[in-house]
Amino acid sequence: MKVLVIGGGAREHALCRSLSLDPDVTALHCAPGNAGIAEVAELHPVDQLDGAAVARLAADLQADLVVVGPEAPLVAGVADAVRTAGIPCFGPSKEAAQLEGSKAFAKDVMAGAGVPTARSYVCTTAEEIDEALDAFGAPYVVKDDGLAAGKGVVVTSDLAEARAHALACARVVIEEYLDGPEVSLFAITDGVTVMPLQPAQDFKRALDGDEGPNTGGMGAYSPLPWADPKLVEEVMASVLQPTVDELRRRGTPFQGLLYAGLAITSRGVRVIEFNARFGDPETQVVLARLRTPLASVLLNAANGTLDNEPPLNWHDDAAVTVVVASHNYPATPRTGDPIEGLDEVAAQDAPHAYVLHAGTKRDGDAIVSAGGRVLSVTATGKDLARARERAYKAVARIRLDGSQHRTDIARKAAGE
């Protein structure tokens, strides 16, 4: 099977790594990719938001499967262009991707499907914003209706901050605050059959102890020793299957990766948000634990034949990933700094720990930072404590001037 992956972050590096280990994959391509992905796939320059260009590249490569990683190409309709060219594509249509592209659309789908979520108001005027903030009170949860690369949500007890964020959005969803721990659960679906993956937890805040601004995610771990063993079964029945069924009923079947961000509240499981693609950095730990070869699962989802797939097989090992970010992230990050120590991790920590590249590029013989989140250092172990120890040992080998990372990823779950 020849596979083309679209995107250039750590999520795509994790996908390419898993696909490169699949004996069914005879050729692996990525566009545009990054310096780390170049080690396992052939890179191609392409505008990932240009559906026609992506479809042309897939046809030129005679790809048997295209996997669209990030949300922006999906919301731009890239998967539709690939399918129109007659090539199987893992990723939802432009219409179905509105599940992530519009918070208001997602709320409407959840209402139709009877999916438990936070009460909310969709606001477009200052008057509506003030009424909604007053109705719910602090802490305030304010979400930009559109895509915002993981930074469109403000959760604050400061009314002025909440109001300022809301007013800066053309259309905003204001909702009740959900208490309890958060869980990410992915499911692969062909629009009918739904196949859940293992749950993970990510860390959104920039600083230890969940302090600091929201980010795209600073680390993740899986499994969740504190979670109810029946959690996946419950979320399948109350959230994932009803959502897929509702989208099909509306004539916009969802084929691809459905990501449910969940709050385990005192009143039960509630959906915080849906995403229409693999999450980053949770993908890094979920795929590290997946034993089943990935390519046939994604191809069957793209072809509408997921019911042909046997149940997924998982390693017993735990996995932890720690994000190394640039100076000043999540504000405007500094880029162009050389990254050292990658060879040391490969030589001394493999195969239990490895580095997945996010914002990197090659500059002559050097690999330099090229984004806010630069690397995802991922490790496995017999339990979370061992995986955590290996991840941070590898992080300590990496040298990137001004870089930052959290030191408490999975600490509490590991019982430390």
CSV table of C-alpha atoms in Angstrom, one decimal:
chain,number,residue,atom,x,y,z
A,1,MET,CA,0.0,0.0,0.0
A,2,LYS,CA,1.3,3.5,-0.9
A,3,VAL,CA,0.2,6.1,1.7
A,4,LEU,CA,0.3,9.9,1.6
A,5,VAL,CA,0.0,11.7,5.0
A,6,ILE,CA,-1.0,15.4,4.9
A,7,GLY,CA,0.5,17.7,7.6
A,8,GLY,CA,3.7,18.5,9.3
A,9,GLY,CA,3.4,18.3,13.1
A,10,ALA,CA,4.1,15.7,15.8
A,11,ARG,CA,0.7,14.1,15.2
A,12,GLU,CA,1.7,13.5,11.6
A,13,HIS,CA,5.1,12.2,12.7
A,14,ALA,CA,3.4,9.8,15.1
A,15,LEU,CA,1.1,8.6,12.2
A,16,CYS,CA,4.0,8.3,9.8
A,17,ARG,CA,6.0,6.4,12.4
A,18,SER,CA,3.2,3.9,12.9
A,19,LEU,CA,2.6,3.5,9.2
A,20,SER,CA,6.3,3.0,8.5
A,21,LEU,CA,6.3,0.1,10.9
A,22,ASP,CA,3.3,-1.5,9.1
A,23,PRO,CA,4.5,-4.3,6.8
A,24,ASP,CA,1.6,-3.6,4.4
A,25,VAL,CA,3.0,-0.1,3.7
A,26,THR,CA,5.4,-0.3,0.7
A,27,ALA,CA,5.8,3.5,0.2
A,28,LEU,CA,5.2,6.3,2.6
A,29,HIS,CA,4.9,10.0,1.6
A,30,CYS,CA,4.2,13.2,3.6
A,31,ALA,CA,3.3,16.7,2.6
A,32,PRO,CA,4.7,19.0,3.7
A,33,GLY,CA,6.2,17.0,6.6
A,34,ASN,CA,9.1,18.2,8.9
A,35,ALA,CA,12.7,17.3,9.6
A,36,GLY,CA,11.8,14.3,11.7
A,37,ILE,CA,9.2,12.9,9.3
A,38,ALA,CA,11.9,13.0,6.6
A,39,GLU,CA,13.6,10.1,8.3
A,40,VAL,CA,10.6,7.7,7.7
A,41,ALA,CA,8.8,9.2,4.7
A,42,GLU,CA,9.5,11.0,1.4
A,43,LEU,CA,8.5,14.7,1.7
A,44,HIS,CA,6.7,16.8,-0.9
A,45,PRO,CA,6.1,20.6,-0.8
A,46,VAL,CA,2.4,21.3,-1.1
A,47,ASP,CA,-0.1,23.8,0.2
A,48,GLN,CA,-2.0,21.5,2.5
A,49,LEU,CA,-5.1,23.7,2.3
A,50,ASP,CA,-5.3,23.4,-1.5
A,51,GLY,CA,-7.5,20.4,-2.2
A,52,ALA,CA,-6.7,20.3,-5.9
A,53,ALA,CA,-2.9,20.3,-5.3
A,54,VAL,CA,-3.2,17.6,-2.7
A,55,ALA,CA,-5.4,15.5,-5.0
A,56,ARG,CA,-2.9,16.0,-7.9
A,57,LEU,CA,0.0,14.9,-5.7
A,58,ALA,CA,-1.9,11.8,-4.5
A,59,ALA,CA,-2.6,10.9,-8.1
A,60,ASP,CA,1.0,11.5,-9.2
A,61,LEU,CA,2.2,9.2,-6.4
A,62,GLN,CA,-0.5,6.6,-7.3
A,63,ALA,CA,-1.4,6.7,-3.6
A,64,ASP,CA,-3.7,3.9,-2.3
A,65,LEU,CA,-4.7,6.0,0.7
A,66,VAL,CA,-4.5,9.6,1.8
A,67,VAL,CA,-4.5,10.5,5.5
A,68,VAL,CA,-5.3,14.1,6.3
A,69,GLY,CA,-3.8,15.0,9.7
A,70,PRO,CA,-4.7,18.6,10.7
A,71,GLU,CA,-8.1,20.2,11.1
A,72,ALA,CA,-7.6,23.2,8.7
A,73,PRO,CA,-7.3,21.1,5.5
A,74,LEU,CA,-10.4,19.0,6.6
A,75,VAL,CA,-12.5,22.2,7.2
A,76,ALA,CA,-11.2,23.5,3.8
A,77,GLY,CA,-12.6,20.4,2.0
A,78,VAL,CA,-9.3,18.7,1.1
A,79,ALA,CA,-10.7,15.2,1.8
A,80,ASP,CA,-13.6,15.9,-0.6
A,81,ALA,CA,-11.1,16.9,-3.4
A,82,VAL,CA,-9.1,13.6,-2.8
A,83,ARG,CA,-12.2,11.5,-2.9
A,84,THR,CA,-13.5,13.2,-6.0
A,85,ALA,CA,-10.2,12.2,-7.7
A,86,GLY,CA,-11.1,8.6,-6.9
A,87,ILE,CA,-8.6,8.0,-4.1
A,88,PRO,CA,-9.6,6.7,-0.7
A,89,CYS,CA,-9.1,9.3,2.0
A,90,PHE,CA,-9.1,9.0,5.8
A,91,GLY,CA,-10.7,12.2,7.0
A,92,PRO,CA,-14.2,13.7,7.0
A,93,SER,CA,-15.8,15.8,4.3
A,94,LYS,CA,-15.9,19.6,4.6
A,95,GLU,CA,-19.5,19.4,5.9
A,96,ALA,CA,-18.9,16.8,8.5
A,97,ALA,CA,-15.7,18.5,9.6
A,98,GLN,CA,-17.9,21.4,10.8
A,99,LEU,CA,-18.2,19.3,13.9
A,100,GLU,CA,-14.8,20.9,14.8
A,101,GLY,CA,-15.0,23.9,12.5
A,102,SER,CA,-18.0,25.3,14.2
A,103,LYS,CA,-18.8,24.9,18.0
A,104,ALA,CA,-22.4,26.0,17.2
A,105,PHE,CA,-22.8,23.2,14.6
A,106,ALA,CA,-21.4,20.7,17.1
A,107,LYS,CA,-23.9,21.8,19.8
A,108,ASP,CA,-26.7,21.4,17.3
A,109,VAL,CA,-25.6,17.9,16.3
A,110,MET,CA,-25.3,16.9,20.0
A,111,ALA,CA,-28.8,18.2,20.7
A,112,GLY,CA,-30.1,16.1,17.8
A,113,ALA,CA,-28.2,13.0,18.9
A,114,GLY,CA,-29.1,13.4,22.6
A,115,VAL,CA,-25.5,13.6,23.6
A,116,PRO,CA,-24.7,15.0,27.1
A,117,THR,CA,-22.9,18.3,27.0
A,118,ALA,CA,-22.7,21.7,28.7
A,119,ARG,CA,-25.6,24.1,28.5
A,120,SER,CA,-24.6,27.0,26.2
A,121,TYR,CA,-25.5,30.1,24.3
A,122,VAL,CA,-24.3,31.1,20.8
A,123,CYS,CA,-23.7,34.9,20.8
A,124,THR,CA,-23.0,37.4,18.1
A,125,THR,CA,-23.6,40.8,19.9
A,126,ALA,CA,-22.3,42.4,23.0
A,127,GLU,CA,-25.7,42.3,24.6
A,128,GLU,CA,-26.0,38.6,24.0
A,129,ILE,CA,-22.5,38.1,25.4
A,130,ASP,CA,-23.3,40.0,28.6
A,131,GLU,CA,-26.5,38.1,29.1
A,132,ALA,CA,-24.8,34.7,28.7
A,133,LEU,CA,-21.9,35.6,31.0
A,134,ASP,CA,-24.4,36.8,33.6
A,135,ALA,CA,-26.6,33.7,33.3
A,136,PHE,CA,-23.7,31.2,33.9
A,137,GLY,CA,-21.5,33.2,36.3
A,138,ALA,CA,-17.8,32.4,37.1
A,139,PRO,CA,-15.8,30.4,36.1
A,140,TYR,CA,-16.6,31.6,32.6
A,141,VAL,CA,-16.1,29.3,29.5
A,142,VAL,CA,-15.8,31.3,26.3
A,143,LYS,CA,-15.1,29.6,23.0
A,144,ASP,CA,-14.5,31.1,19.6
A,145,ASP,CA,-17.0,29.4,17.2
A,146,GLY,CA,-14.3,28.8,14.5
A,147,LEU,CA,-10.9,27.1,14.4
A,148,ALA,CA,-8.3,28.6,16.6
A,149,ALA,CA,-5.5,26.0,16.7
A,150,GLY,CA,-6.3,25.0,20.2
A,151,LYS,CA,-6.1,28.5,21.5
A,152,GLY,CA,-9.7,29.7,21.0
A,153,VAL,CA,-11.0,28.8,24.5
A,154,VAL,CA,-10.7,31.0,27.6
A,155,VAL,CA,-11.7,29.6,31.0
A,156,THR,CA,-11.4,32.3,33.6
A,157,SER,CA,-13.0,33.8,36.7
A,158,ASP,CA,-12.2,37.3,35.5
A,159,LEU,CA,-15.3,38.8,33.9
A,160,ALA,CA,-13.4,41.4,32.0
A,161,GLU,CA,-11.0,38.8,30.5
A,162,ALA,CA,-14.0,36.6,29.5
A,163,ARG,CA,-15.9,39.5,27.9
A,164,ALA,CA,-12.8,40.8,26.0
A,165,HIS,CA,-12.2,37.3,24.5
A,166,ALA,CA,-15.9,37.0,23.6
A,167,LEU,CA,-16.0,40.4,21.9
A,168,ALA,CA,-12.9,39.6,19.9
A,169,CYS,CA,-14.7,36.6,18.3
A,170,ALA,CA,-17.1,37.2,15.4
A,171,ARG,CA,-19.4,34.4,16.8
A,172,VAL,CA,-18.8,32.9,20.2
A,173,VAL,CA,-20.2,30.0,22.3
A,174,ILE,CA,-20.5,30.7,26.0
A,175,GLU,CA,-21.2,27.7,28.2
A,176,GLU,CA,-21.5,26.4,31.7
A,177,TYR,CA,-18.3,25.3,33.4
A,178,LEU,CA,-17.9,21.5,33.7
A,179,ASP,CA,-16.1,20.2,36.8
A,180,GLY,CA,-14.0,17.0,37.0
A,181,PRO,CA,-11.1,15.5,35.1
A,182,GLU,CA,-10.9,15.7,31.3
A,183,VAL,CA,-10.4,12.7,29.0
A,184,SER,CA,-9.7,12.5,25.3
A,185,LEU,CA,-11.2,9.5,23.5
A,186,PHE,CA,-10.7,8.9,19.8
A,187,ALA,CA,-12.7,6.7,17.5
A,188,ILE,CA,-12.1,5.6,14.0
A,189,THR,CA,-15.3,5.4,11.9
A,190,ASP,CA,-16.5,4.8,8.4
A,191,GLY,CA,-19.8,6.7,9.0
A,192,VAL,CA,-21.6,3.6,10.3
A,193,THR,CA,-19.2,1.4,12.3
A,194,VAL,CA,-17.4,3.0,15.2
A,195,MET,CA,-14.1,1.6,16.6
A,196,PRO,CA,-12.9,3.3,19.8
A,197,LEU,CA,-9.2,3.7,20.6
A,198,GLN,CA,-7.7,3.8,24.2
A,199,PRO,CA,-8.4,6.9,26.2
A,200,ALA,CA,-5.7,9.5,27.0
A,201,GLN,CA,-5.4,12.6,29.1
A,202,ASP,CA,-3.6,15.8,27.8
A,203,PHE,CA,-2.4,18.9,29.6
A,204,LYS,CA,-3.6,22.1,28.1
A,205,ARG,CA,-2.0,24.7,30.4
A,206,ALA,CA,1.5,25.9,29.7
A,207,LEU,CA,2.9,25.6,33.2
A,208,ASP,CA,3.2,23.0,35.9
A,209,GLY,CA,0.2,22.6,38.2
A,210,ASP,CA,-2.2,23.6,35.3
A,211,GLU,CA,-1.1,27.2,35.6
A,212,GLY,CA,-0.5,29.7,32.8
A,213,PRO,CA,-2.3,30.2,29.5
A,214,ASN,CA,-4.0,27.6,27.4
A,215,THR,CA,-1.9,25.9,24.7
A,216,GLY,CA,-2.3,23.3,22.0
A,217,GLY,CA,-1.2,20.7,24.6
A,218,MET,CA,2.0,20.3,26.6
A,219,GLY,CA,1.9,16.5,27.1
A,220,ALA,CA,-0.3,13.4,27.5
A,221,TYR,CA,-0.4,9.9,28.9
A,222,SER,CA,-2.3,6.7,28.4
A,223,PRO,CA,-3.8,4.5,30.0
A,224,LEU,CA,-5.8,6.3,32.7
A,225,PRO,CA,-5.5,4.2,35.9
A,226,TRP,CA,-8.1,6.3,37.7
A,227,ALA,CA,-10.8,6.0,35.1
A,228,ASP,CA,-13.9,3.7,35.3
A,229,PRO,CA,-13.1,0.5,33.4
A,230,LYS,CA,-16.4,0.9,31.6
A,231,LEU,CA,-15.7,4.4,30.4
A,232,VAL,CA,-15.0,3.6,26.8
A,233,GLU,CA,-18.2,1.4,26.6
A,234,GLU,CA,-20.3,4.2,28.2
A,235,VAL,CA,-18.9,6.9,25.8
A,236,MET,CA,-19.4,4.7,22.8
A,237,ALA,CA,-23.1,4.2,23.7
A,238,SER,CA,-23.9,7.8,24.9
A,239,VAL,CA,-21.6,9.9,22.7
A,240,LEU,CA,-19.7,8.4,19.8
A,241,GLN,CA,-22.3,6.1,18.1
A,242,PRO,CA,-25.2,8.6,18.5
A,243,THR,CA,-23.1,11.4,17.0
A,244,VAL,CA,-22.0,9.2,14.0
A,245,ASP,CA,-25.7,8.1,13.5
A,246,GLU,CA,-27.0,11.7,13.7
A,247,LEU,CA,-24.5,12.9,11.1
A,248,ARG,CA,-25.4,10.1,8.8
A,249,ARG,CA,-29.1,10.9,9.3
A,250,ARG,CA,-28.5,14.5,8.3
A,251,GLY,CA,-26.8,13.3,5.1
A,252,THR,CA,-23.3,14.3,6.2
A,253,PRO,CA,-21.7,11.0,7.1
A,254,PHE,CA,-18.5,11.3,9.1
A,255,GLN,CA,-15.6,9.1,7.9
A,256,GLY,CA,-12.3,9.5,9.7
A,257,LEU,CA,-11.3,10.2,13.2
A,258,LEU,CA,-13.9,11.4,15.7
A,259,TYR,CA,-12.3,12.9,18.8
A,260,ALA,CA,-14.4,13.5,21.9
A,261,GLY,CA,-13.0,15.8,24.6
A,262,LEU,CA,-14.9,14.7,27.7
A,263,ALA,CA,-15.3,16.0,31.3
A,264,ILE,CA,-16.0,13.3,33.9
A,265,THR,CA,-18.3,15.5,36.0
A,266,SER,CA,-20.1,14.9,39.3
A,267,ARG,CA,-23.3,14.4,37.1
A,268,GLY,CA,-21.7,12.0,34.6
A,269,VAL,CA,-19.8,12.2,31.3
A,270,ARG,CA,-20.2,15.5,29.3
A,271,VAL,CA,-18.8,16.4,26.0
A,272,ILE,CA,-16.6,19.5,26.1
A,273,GLU,CA,-15.8,19.5,22.4
A,274,PHE,CA,-15.5,17.4,19.3
A,275,ASN,CA,-12.5,17.4,16.9
A,276,ALA,CA,-12.5,15.9,13.4
A,277,ARG,CA,-9.0,14.5,13.5
A,278,PHE,CA,-6.4,12.8,15.7
A,279,GLY,CA,-5.6,15.1,18.7
A,280,ASP,CA,-2.1,16.4,19.4
A,281,PRO,CA,-0.4,15.4,21.7
A,282,GLU,CA,-2.7,12.5,22.6
A,283,THR,CA,-2.0,10.7,19.3
A,284,GLN,CA,1.6,10.3,20.3
A,285,VAL,CA,0.7,8.1,23.3
A,286,VAL,CA,-2.3,6.3,21.9
A,287,LEU,CA,-0.4,5.1,18.8
A,288,ALA,CA,2.6,4.2,20.9
A,289,ARG,CA,0.3,1.6,22.6
A,290,LEU,CA,-1.5,0.3,19.5
A,291,ARG,CA,-0.3,-3.2,18.5
A,292,THR,CA,-2.6,-3.6,15.4
A,293,PRO,CA,-1.0,-2.4,12.1
A,294,LEU,CA,-2.6,1.0,11.3
A,295,ALA,CA,-2.9,1.2,7.5
A,296,SER,CA,-5.6,-1.4,6.9
A,297,VAL,CA,-7.8,0.1,9.7
A,298,LEU,CA,-7.6,3.6,8.1
A,299,LEU,CA,-8.2,2.2,4.6
A,300,ASN,CA,-11.3,0.3,5.7
A,301,ALA,CA,-12.6,3.4,7.4
A,302,ALA,CA,-12.0,5.4,4.2
A,303,ASN,CA,-13.7,2.6,2.1
A,304,GLY,CA,-16.7,2.1,4.3
A,305,THR,CA,-15.7,-1.4,5.3
A,306,LEU,CA,-14.6,-0.9,8.9
A,307,ASP,CA,-16.9,-3.8,10.0
A,308,ASN,CA,-14.3,-6.1,8.3
A,309,GLU,CA,-11.7,-5.1,10.8
A,310,PRO,CA,-11.2,-7.4,13.9
A,311,PRO,CA,-11.1,-5.6,17.3
A,312,LEU,CA,-8.0,-3.6,17.9
A,313,ASN,CA,-5.1,-5.1,19.8
A,314,TRP,CA,-3.2,-3.1,22.4
A,315,HIS,CA,0.2,-3.3,24.2
A,316,ASP,CA,-0.1,-3.5,28.0
A,317,ASP,CA,2.6,-0.8,28.3
A,318,ALA,CA,1.8,2.8,29.4
A,319,ALA,CA,3.0,5.7,27.3
A,320,VAL,CA,3.9,9.3,28.2
A,321,THR,CA,4.7,12.2,25.9
A,322,VAL,CA,6.3,15.5,27.0
A,323,VAL,CA,6.1,18.6,24.6
A,324,VAL,CA,9.3,20.7,24.3
A,325,ALA,CA,8.2,24.2,23.3
A,326,SER,CA,9.9,27.3,22.0
A,327,HIS,CA,10.8,30.3,24.0
A,328,ASN,CA,7.7,32.5,24.5
A,329,TYR,CA,5.1,29.8,23.5
A,330,PRO,CA,2.0,30.1,23.4
A,331,ALA,CA,2.6,33.7,22.5
A,332,THR,CA,4.7,34.5,19.4
A,333,PRO,CA,7.4,31.8,19.6
A,334,ARG,CA,11.0,32.3,18.8
A,335,THR,CA,12.2,30.1,15.9
A,336,GLY,CA,15.4,29.3,14.1
A,337,ASP,CA,17.2,28.0,17.2
A,338,PRO,CA,19.4,24.8,16.7
A,339,ILE,CA,18.2,21.6,18.4
A,340,GLU,CA,20.9,19.3,19.8
A,341,GLY,CA,20.8,16.0,21.5
A,342,LEU,CA,18.5,14.2,19.1
A,343,ASP,CA,21.2,11.7,18.1
A,344,GLU,CA,21.9,11.0,21.8
A,345,VAL,CA,18.2,10.0,22.4
A,346,ALA,CA,18.2,7.8,19.4
A,347,ALA,CA,21.5,6.1,20.5
A,348,GLN,CA,20.8,5.7,24.2
A,349,ASP,CA,17.0,5.7,24.8
A,350,ALA,CA,15.5,3.8,21.8
A,351,PRO,CA,13.3,1.8,21.5
A,352,HIS,CA,11.6,2.8,24.7
A,353,ALA,CA,11.9,6.5,24.2
A,354,TYR,CA,11.9,8.5,20.9
A,355,VAL,CA,11.5,12.0,19.6
A,356,LEU,CA,8.6,13.0,17.4
A,357,HIS,CA,9.1,16.3,15.6
A,358,ALA,CA,6.5,19.1,15.5
A,359,GLY,CA,7.8,22.5,14.6
A,360,THR,CA,11.2,21.6,13.1
A,361,LYS,CA,13.0,22.1,9.8
A,362,ARG,CA,16.5,21.3,8.4
A,363,ASP,CA,18.9,24.2,8.0
A,364,GLY,CA,22.0,22.8,6.3
A,365,ASP,CA,23.3,20.1,8.6
A,366,ALA,CA,21.4,21.4,11.6
A,367,ILE,CA,17.8,20.9,12.7
A,368,VAL,CA,16.3,24.1,14.0
A,369,SER,CA,13.0,25.1,15.7
A,370,ALA,CA,10.3,26.2,13.3
A,371,GLY,CA,7.2,26.6,15.5
A,372,GLY,CA,5.7,26.9,19.0
A,373,ARG,CA,5.6,23.3,19.9
A,374,VAL,CA,8.9,21.9,18.7
A,375,LEU,CA,9.2,18.2,19.8
A,376,SER,CA,7.1,15.5,21.5
A,377,VAL,CA,9.4,13.3,23.5
A,378,THR,CA,7.5,10.0,23.8
A,379,ALA,CA,8.3,6.9,26.0
A,380,THR,CA,6.7,3.6,26.9
A,381,GLY,CA,7.1,1.5,30.0
A,382,LYS,CA,5.5,-1.3,32.1
A,383,ASP,CA,3.6,1.4,34.0
A,384,LEU,CA,3.2,5.2,33.9
A,385,ALA,CA,6.0,5.8,36.4
A,386,ARG,CA,8.5,3.9,34.2
A,387,ALA,CA,7.2,5.6,31.0
A,388,ARG,CA,7.4,9.0,32.7
A,389,GLU,CA,11.0,8.3,34.0
A,390,ARG,CA,12.1,7.4,30.4
A,391,ALA,CA,10.4,10.4,28.8
A,392,TYR,CA,12.0,12.9,31.1
A,393,LYS,CA,15.4,11.2,30.9
A,394,ALA,CA,15.2,11.7,27.1
A,395,VAL,CA,14.0,15.3,27.5
A,396,ALA,CA,17.0,16.0,29.6
A,397,ARG,CA,19.3,15.1,26.7
A,398,ILE,CA,17.7,17.7,24.4
A,399,ARG,CA,19.2,21.2,24.1
A,400,LEU,CA,17.2,24.0,22.6
A,401,ASP,CA,18.0,27.5,23.8
A,402,GLY,CA,15.1,29.1,25.7
A,403,SER,CA,12.9,26.0,25.5
A,404,GLN,CA,10.3,25.1,28.0
A,405,HIS,CA,8.4,22.0,29.1
A,406,ARG,CA,6.2,20.9,31.9
A,407,THR,CA,7.8,18.7,34.6
A,408,ASP,CA,4.5,17.2,35.9
A,409,ILE,CA,3.1,15.3,32.9
A,410,ALA,CA,1.4,12.1,34.3
A,411,ARG,CA,2.9,12.7,37.8
A,412,LYS,CA,-0.3,12.4,39.7
A,413,ALA,CA,-1.6,9.5,37.6
A,414,ALA,CA,1.7,7.6,38.2
A,415,GLY,CA,1.1,8.0,42.0
A,416,GLU,CA,4.2,10.2,42.5
